[in-house]
Coordinates of C-alpha atoms in Angstrom, one line a residue:
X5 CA 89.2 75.6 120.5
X6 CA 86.2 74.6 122.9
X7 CA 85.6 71.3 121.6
X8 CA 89.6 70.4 121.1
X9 CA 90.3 71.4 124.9
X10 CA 87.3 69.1 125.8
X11 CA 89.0 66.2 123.6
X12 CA 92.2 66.6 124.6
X13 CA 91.9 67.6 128.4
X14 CA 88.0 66.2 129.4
X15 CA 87.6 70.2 130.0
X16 CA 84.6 71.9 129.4
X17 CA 84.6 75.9 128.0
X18 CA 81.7 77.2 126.1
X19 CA 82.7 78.6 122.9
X20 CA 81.1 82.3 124.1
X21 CA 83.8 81.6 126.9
X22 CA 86.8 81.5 124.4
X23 CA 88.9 84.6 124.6
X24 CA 91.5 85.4 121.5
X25 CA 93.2 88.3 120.8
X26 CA 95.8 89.6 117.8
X27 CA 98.9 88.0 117.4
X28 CA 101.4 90.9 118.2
X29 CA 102.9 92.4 114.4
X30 CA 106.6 90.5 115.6
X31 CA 105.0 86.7 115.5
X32 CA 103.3 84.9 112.7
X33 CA 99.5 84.5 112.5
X34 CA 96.3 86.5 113.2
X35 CA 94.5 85.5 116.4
X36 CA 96.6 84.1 119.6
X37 CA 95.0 82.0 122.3
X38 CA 96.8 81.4 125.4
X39 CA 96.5 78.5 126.7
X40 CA 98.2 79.2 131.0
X41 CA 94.7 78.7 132.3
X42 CA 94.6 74.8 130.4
X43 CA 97.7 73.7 132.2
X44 CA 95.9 72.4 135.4
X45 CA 93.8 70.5 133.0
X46 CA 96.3 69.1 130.5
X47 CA 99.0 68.4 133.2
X48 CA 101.6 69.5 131.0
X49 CA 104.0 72.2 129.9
X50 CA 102.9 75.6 128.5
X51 CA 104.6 74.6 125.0
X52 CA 103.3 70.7 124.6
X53 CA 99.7 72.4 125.5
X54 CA 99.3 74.5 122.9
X55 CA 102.0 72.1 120.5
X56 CA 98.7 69.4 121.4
X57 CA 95.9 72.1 121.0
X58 CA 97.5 73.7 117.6
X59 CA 98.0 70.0 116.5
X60 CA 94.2 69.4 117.2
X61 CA 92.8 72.4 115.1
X62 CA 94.9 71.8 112.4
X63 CA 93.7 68.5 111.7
X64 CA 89.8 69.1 113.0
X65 CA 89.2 72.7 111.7
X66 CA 89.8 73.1 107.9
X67 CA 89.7 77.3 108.2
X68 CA 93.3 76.6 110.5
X69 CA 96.0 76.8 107.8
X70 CA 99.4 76.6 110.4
X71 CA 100.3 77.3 114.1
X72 CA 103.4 78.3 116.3
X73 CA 104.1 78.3 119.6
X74 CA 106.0 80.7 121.7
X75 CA 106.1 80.4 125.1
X76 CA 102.7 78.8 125.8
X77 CA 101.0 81.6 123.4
X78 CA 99.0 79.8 120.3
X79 CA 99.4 81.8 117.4
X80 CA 96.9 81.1 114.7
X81 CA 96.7 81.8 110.9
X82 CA 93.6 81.2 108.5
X83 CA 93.1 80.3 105.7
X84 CA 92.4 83.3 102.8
X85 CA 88.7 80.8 102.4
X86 CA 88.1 81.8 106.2
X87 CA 88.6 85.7 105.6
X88 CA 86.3 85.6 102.4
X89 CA 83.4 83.2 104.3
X90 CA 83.2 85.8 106.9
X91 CA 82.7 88.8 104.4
X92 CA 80.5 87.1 102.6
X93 CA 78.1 86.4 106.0
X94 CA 78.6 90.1 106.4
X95 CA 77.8 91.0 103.0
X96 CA 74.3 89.4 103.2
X97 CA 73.2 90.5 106.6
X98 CA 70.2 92.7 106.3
X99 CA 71.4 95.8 108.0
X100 CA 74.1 96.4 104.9
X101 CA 71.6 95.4 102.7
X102 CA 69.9 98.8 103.1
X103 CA 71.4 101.6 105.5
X104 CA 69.7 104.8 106.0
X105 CA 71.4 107.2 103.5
X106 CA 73.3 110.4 104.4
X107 CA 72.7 112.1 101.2
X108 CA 76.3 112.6 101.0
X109 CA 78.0 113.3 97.7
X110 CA 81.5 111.8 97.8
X111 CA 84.4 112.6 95.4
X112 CA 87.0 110.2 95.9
X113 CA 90.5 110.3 94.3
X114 CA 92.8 107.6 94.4
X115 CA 95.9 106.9 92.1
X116 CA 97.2 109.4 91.1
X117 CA 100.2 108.4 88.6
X118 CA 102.6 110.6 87.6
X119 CA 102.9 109.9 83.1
X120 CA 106.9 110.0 83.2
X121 CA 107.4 106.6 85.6
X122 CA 105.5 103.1 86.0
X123 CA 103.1 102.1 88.7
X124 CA 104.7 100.4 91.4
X125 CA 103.4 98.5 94.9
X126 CA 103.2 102.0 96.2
X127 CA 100.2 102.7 93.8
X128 CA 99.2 99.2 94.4
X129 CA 98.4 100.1 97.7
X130 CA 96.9 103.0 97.0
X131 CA 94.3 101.8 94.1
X132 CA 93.2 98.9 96.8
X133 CA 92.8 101.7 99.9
X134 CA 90.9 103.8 97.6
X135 CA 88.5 101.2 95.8
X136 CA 87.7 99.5 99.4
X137 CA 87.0 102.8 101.0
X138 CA 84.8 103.5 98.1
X139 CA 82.8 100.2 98.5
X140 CA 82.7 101.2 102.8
X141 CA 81.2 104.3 101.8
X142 CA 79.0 103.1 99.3
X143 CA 77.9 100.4 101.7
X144 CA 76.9 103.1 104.6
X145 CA 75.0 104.9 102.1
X146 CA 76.6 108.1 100.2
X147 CA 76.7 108.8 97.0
X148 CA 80.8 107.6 95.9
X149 CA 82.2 109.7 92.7
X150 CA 85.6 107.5 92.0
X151 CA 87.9 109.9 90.2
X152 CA 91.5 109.6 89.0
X153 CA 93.8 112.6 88.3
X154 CA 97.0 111.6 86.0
X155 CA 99.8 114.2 86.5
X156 CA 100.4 114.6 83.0
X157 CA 102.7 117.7 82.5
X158 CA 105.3 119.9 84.4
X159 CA 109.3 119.8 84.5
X160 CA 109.0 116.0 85.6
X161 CA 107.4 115.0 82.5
X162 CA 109.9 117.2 80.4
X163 CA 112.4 115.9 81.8
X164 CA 111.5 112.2 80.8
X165 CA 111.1 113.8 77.1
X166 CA 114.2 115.2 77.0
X167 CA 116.1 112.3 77.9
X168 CA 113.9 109.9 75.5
X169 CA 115.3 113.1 72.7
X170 CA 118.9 112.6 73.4
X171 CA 118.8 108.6 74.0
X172 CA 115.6 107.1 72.6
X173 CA 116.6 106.4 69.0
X174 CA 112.9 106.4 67.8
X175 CA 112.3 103.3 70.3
X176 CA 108.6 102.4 71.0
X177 CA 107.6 100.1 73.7
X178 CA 106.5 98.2 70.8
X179 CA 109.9 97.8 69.3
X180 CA 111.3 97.1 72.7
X181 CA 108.3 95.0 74.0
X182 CA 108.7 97.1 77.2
X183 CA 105.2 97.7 79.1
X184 CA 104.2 101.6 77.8
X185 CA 104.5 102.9 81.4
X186 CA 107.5 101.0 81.9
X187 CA 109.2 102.1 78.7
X188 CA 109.2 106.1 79.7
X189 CA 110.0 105.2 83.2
X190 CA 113.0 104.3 81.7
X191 CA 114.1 107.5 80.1
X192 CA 112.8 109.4 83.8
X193 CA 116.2 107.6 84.8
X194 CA 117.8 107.8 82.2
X195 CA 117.7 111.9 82.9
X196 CA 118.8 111.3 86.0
X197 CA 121.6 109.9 85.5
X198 CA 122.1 112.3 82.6
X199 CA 122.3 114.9 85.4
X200 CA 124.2 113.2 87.5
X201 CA 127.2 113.1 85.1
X202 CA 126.9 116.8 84.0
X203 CA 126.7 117.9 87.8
X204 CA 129.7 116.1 88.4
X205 CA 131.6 117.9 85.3
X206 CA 130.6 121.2 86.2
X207 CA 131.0 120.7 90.3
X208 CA 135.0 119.2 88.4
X209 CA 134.9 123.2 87.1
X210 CA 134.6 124.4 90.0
X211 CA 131.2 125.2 90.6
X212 CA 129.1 124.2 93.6
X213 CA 126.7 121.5 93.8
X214 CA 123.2 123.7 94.3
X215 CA 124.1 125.6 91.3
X216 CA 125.7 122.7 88.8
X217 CA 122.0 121.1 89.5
X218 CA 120.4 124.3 87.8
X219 CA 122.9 125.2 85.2
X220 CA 123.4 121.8 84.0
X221 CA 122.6 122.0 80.3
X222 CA 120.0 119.1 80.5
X223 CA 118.3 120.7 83.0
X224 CA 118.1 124.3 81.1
X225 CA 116.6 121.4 78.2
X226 CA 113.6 120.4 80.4
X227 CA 112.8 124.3 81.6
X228 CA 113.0 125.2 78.3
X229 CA 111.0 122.3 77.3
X230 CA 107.9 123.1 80.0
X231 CA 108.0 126.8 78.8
X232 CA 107.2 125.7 74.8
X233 CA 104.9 123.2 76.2
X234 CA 103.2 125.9 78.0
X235 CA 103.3 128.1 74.7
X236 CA 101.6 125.3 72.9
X237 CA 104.9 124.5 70.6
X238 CA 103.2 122.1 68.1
X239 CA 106.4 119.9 68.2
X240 CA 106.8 119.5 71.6
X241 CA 102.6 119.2 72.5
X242 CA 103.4 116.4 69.9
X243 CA 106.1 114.6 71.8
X244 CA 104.1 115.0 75.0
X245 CA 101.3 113.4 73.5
X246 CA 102.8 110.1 71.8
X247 CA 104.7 109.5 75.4
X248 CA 101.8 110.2 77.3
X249 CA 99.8 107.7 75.2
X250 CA 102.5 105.1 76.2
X251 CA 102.0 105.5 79.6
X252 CA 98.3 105.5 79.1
X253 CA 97.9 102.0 77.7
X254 CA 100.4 100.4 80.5
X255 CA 98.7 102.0 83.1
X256 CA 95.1 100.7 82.0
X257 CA 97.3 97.2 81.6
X258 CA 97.2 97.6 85.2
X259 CA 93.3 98.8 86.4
X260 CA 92.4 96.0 83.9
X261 CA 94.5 93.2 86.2
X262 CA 93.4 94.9 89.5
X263 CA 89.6 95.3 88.3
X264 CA 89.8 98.7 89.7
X265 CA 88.2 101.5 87.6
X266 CA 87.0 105.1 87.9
X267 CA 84.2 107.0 86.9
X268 CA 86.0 110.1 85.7
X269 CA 89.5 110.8 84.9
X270 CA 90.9 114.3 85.3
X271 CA 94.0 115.6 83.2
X272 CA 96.8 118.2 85.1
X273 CA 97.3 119.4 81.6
X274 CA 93.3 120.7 80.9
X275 CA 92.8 122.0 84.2
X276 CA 96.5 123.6 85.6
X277 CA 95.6 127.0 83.4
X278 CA 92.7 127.4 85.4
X279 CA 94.2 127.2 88.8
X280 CA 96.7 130.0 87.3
X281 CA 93.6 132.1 86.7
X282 CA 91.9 131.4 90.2
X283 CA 95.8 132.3 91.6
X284 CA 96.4 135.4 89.6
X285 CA 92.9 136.2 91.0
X286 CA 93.5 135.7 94.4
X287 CA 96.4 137.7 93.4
X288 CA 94.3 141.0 92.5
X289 CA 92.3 140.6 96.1
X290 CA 95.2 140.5 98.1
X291 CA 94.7 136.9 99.5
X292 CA 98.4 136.9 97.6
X293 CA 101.4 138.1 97.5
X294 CA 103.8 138.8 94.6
X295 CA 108.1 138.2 95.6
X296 CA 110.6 140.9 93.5
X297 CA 111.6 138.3 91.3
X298 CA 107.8 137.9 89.7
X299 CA 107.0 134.6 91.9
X300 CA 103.6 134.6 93.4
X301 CA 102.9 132.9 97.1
X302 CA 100.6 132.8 99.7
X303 CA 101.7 133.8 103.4
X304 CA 100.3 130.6 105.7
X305 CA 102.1 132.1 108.9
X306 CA 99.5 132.6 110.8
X307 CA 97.9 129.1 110.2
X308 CA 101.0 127.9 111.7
X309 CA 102.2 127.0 108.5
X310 CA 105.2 128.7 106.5
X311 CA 105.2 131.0 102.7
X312 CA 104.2 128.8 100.0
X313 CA 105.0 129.5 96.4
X314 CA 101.9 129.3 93.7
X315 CA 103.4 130.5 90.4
X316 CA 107.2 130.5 89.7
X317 CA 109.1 133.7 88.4
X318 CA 108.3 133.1 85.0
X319 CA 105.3 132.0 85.4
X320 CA 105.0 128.4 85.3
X321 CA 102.5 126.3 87.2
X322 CA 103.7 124.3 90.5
X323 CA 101.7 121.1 92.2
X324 CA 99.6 122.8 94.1
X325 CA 98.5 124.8 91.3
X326 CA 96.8 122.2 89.0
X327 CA 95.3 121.0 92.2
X328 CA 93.7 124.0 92.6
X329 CA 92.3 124.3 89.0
X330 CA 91.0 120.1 89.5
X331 CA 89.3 121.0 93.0
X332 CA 87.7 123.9 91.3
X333 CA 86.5 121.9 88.6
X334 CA 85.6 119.1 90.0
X335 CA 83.2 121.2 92.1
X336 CA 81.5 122.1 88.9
X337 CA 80.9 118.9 87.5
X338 CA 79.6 117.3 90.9
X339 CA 78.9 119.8 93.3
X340 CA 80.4 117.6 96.3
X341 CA 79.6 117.4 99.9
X342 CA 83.3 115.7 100.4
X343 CA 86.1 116.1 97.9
X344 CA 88.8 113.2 99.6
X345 CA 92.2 112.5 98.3
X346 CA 94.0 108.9 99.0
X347 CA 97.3 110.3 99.0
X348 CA 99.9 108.8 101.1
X349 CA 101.4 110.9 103.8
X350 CA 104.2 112.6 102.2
X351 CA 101.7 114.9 100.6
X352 CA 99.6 115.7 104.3
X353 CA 101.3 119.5 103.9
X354 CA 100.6 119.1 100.6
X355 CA 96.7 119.0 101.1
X356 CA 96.8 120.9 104.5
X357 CA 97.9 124.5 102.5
X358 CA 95.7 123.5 99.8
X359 CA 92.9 123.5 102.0
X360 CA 93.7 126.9 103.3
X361 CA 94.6 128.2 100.0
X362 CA 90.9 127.4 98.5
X363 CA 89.5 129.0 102.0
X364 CA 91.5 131.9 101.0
X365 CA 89.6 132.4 97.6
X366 CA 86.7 131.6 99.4
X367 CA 85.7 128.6 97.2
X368 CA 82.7 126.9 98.3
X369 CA 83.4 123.2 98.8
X370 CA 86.9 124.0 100.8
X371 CA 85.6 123.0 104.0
X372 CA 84.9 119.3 102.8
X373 CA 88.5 119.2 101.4
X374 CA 89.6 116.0 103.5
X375 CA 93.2 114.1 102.9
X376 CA 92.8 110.6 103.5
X377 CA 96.7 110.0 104.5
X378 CA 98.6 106.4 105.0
X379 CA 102.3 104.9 105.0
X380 CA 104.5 104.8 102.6
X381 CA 105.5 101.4 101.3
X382 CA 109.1 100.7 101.7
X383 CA 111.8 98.2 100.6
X384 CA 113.8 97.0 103.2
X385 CA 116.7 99.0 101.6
X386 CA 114.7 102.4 102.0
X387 CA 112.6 104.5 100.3
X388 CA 111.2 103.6 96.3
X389 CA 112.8 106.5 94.2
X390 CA 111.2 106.4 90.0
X391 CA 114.4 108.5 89.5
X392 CA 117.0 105.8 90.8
X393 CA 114.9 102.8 89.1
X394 CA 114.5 101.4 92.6
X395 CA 110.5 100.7 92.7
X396 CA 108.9 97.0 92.5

């Protein structure tokens, strides 16, 4: 910038002297210069100033990929060469060479998948958040644990094996040649759209919505389903585990394109009993509380929080209680200063009431329980939904 406004206008500004600032979200390009206090100098209008100046850089500077103009306001965008030059330069400078250590053990989580759906640009997002912060944490000194929990059981895997049961027809993603996560994301919609038409049927019998959605017979297939899973029914532990191996090998497709990888990975299915156990526990304290129909929950009123349920009626796991068995576990096998999830914000009450629920059974590493929350990654028509088939 200094030495094109002395080409073009005989107008000398020290480079230190240059002020620049971010091009506003609304306008292309990643650092604006504005060019009103040139105009004495360059005897011309706001836009043929910075139309002359933009010109200039683009053909002097090779790190200036293109310009625009609005209004007499330069807005600038690099070249990707630029961006990596300048972390490079960062990279060798002594003082990230060796920083003084913490002594901080960090667990970080990141990913995340669910095995009945693909990954999709939201998990993009979160695999790149998680690795970088990873790499910043590294870099200032703590000791990073990257970890990976897959979600690998409960009703919303069921339901994906019930629907590959009624429509699958012995299909692999082999047969198909159909990516493996891809392939059982498939039946996930399938299922819904299985439930959509017997809603519809029963809500044509008269009955309402809420209840068609829990007495639709493929519905009463997927409870049932989680309950023999539960009681270890050889045939459907079988099922389970070939699907579940389908998704595995897409997913790893994946990490191997990104270059992202994880030092231990954590299964829903080995760890969910044992948040049961620490709940049924909690239970015999009185940190719990047990509802007429057999449910157990935890009364976060006075945290400014509402009732949260822990075990259903008949005994089946929910979310928050395989997170509880991981957190417990994972305490055991590092013994963690900081346990942090990269979870995007729809889960921030998620993690806030697991955080109290772990105080509540006093387990040692609650306090360091930290959520990690961003945005959501949208399409312009709204919200991704696995369900719908409506994720990139």
């Amino acid at each position: 910038i200094s030495n094109g406004i002395a080409a073009l206008y005989q107008l000398e500004i020290p480079a230190d002297e240059i002020r620049f600032d971010p091009t506003p979200p609304e306008f292309e390009g990643e650092y604006t210069y504005v060019v009103f206090p040139l105009l004495k100098a360059s005897k011309k209008n706001p836009m043929q100033t910075a139309e002359e100046l933009g010109q200039y850089l683009l053909e002097h500077q090779n790190s200036v990929a293109r310009f625009n103009v609005v209004k007499g306001f330069l807005n600038i965008s690099f070249k990707s060469d630029f961006w990596t030059s300048i972390l490079y330069q960062l990279r060798t400078e002594q003082p990230w060479l060796s920083p003084a250590r913490s002594g901080k053990k960090i667990v970080l989580e990141y990913c995340g998948p669910n095995t009945n759906k693909p990954l999709h640009l939201g998990h993009i997002r979160n695999m790149l958040l998680g690795y970088s912060i990873s790499k910043i944490q590294a870099a200032a000194g703590n000791d990073v644990h990257r970890v990976n929990i897959y979600n690998d059981r409960g009703i919303a895997i069921c339901k994906s094996m019930v629907a590959y049961q009624r429509k699958g027809n012995n299909a692999t993603p082999t047969t198909t040649g159909t990516k493996g996560d891809h392939f059982v994301g498939h039946y996930y919609v399938t299922y819904s759209n299985l439930l959509d038409e017997e809603v519809r049927t029963l809500m044509a019998g008269g009955m309402s919505k809420e209840e068609a959605e829990k007495k639709a017979p493929v519905y009463l297939e997927a409870v049932r389903m989680l309950q023999q899973w539960e009681a270890g029914d050889p045939g459907t532990l079988e099922l389970w585990q070939t699907m579940n191996g389908w998704v595995y090998e897409g997913f790893n497709q994946t990490f191997e394109r990104l270059g992202v990888d994880f030092e231990k990975d954590y299964l829903e299915s080995e760890h969910f009993s044992k948040g049961r156990d620490l709940v049924l526990k909690g239970l015999e304290k009185g940190y719990f509380f047990r509802k007429d129909d057999g449910s157990v929950w935890v009364d976060l009123t006075d945290k400014g929080l509402d009732e949260k349920v822990l075990l259903r009626s008949d005994g089946t796991s929910v979310y928050i209680t395989q997170d509880i068995g991981v957190a417990h576990q994972r305490y055991l096998d590092y013994h963690m200063d900081v346990s942090a999830y990269v979870v995007a914000n729809e889960q921030d009450y998620h993690f806030k009431v697991l955080k109290l629920v772990l105080e509540k059974l006093g387990e040692p590493y609650a306090d360091g329980i930290h959520h990690l929350s961003y945005g959501m990654v949208d399409l312009p028509e709204g919200k991704m939904k696995s369900r719908e088939g409506t994720v990139v």
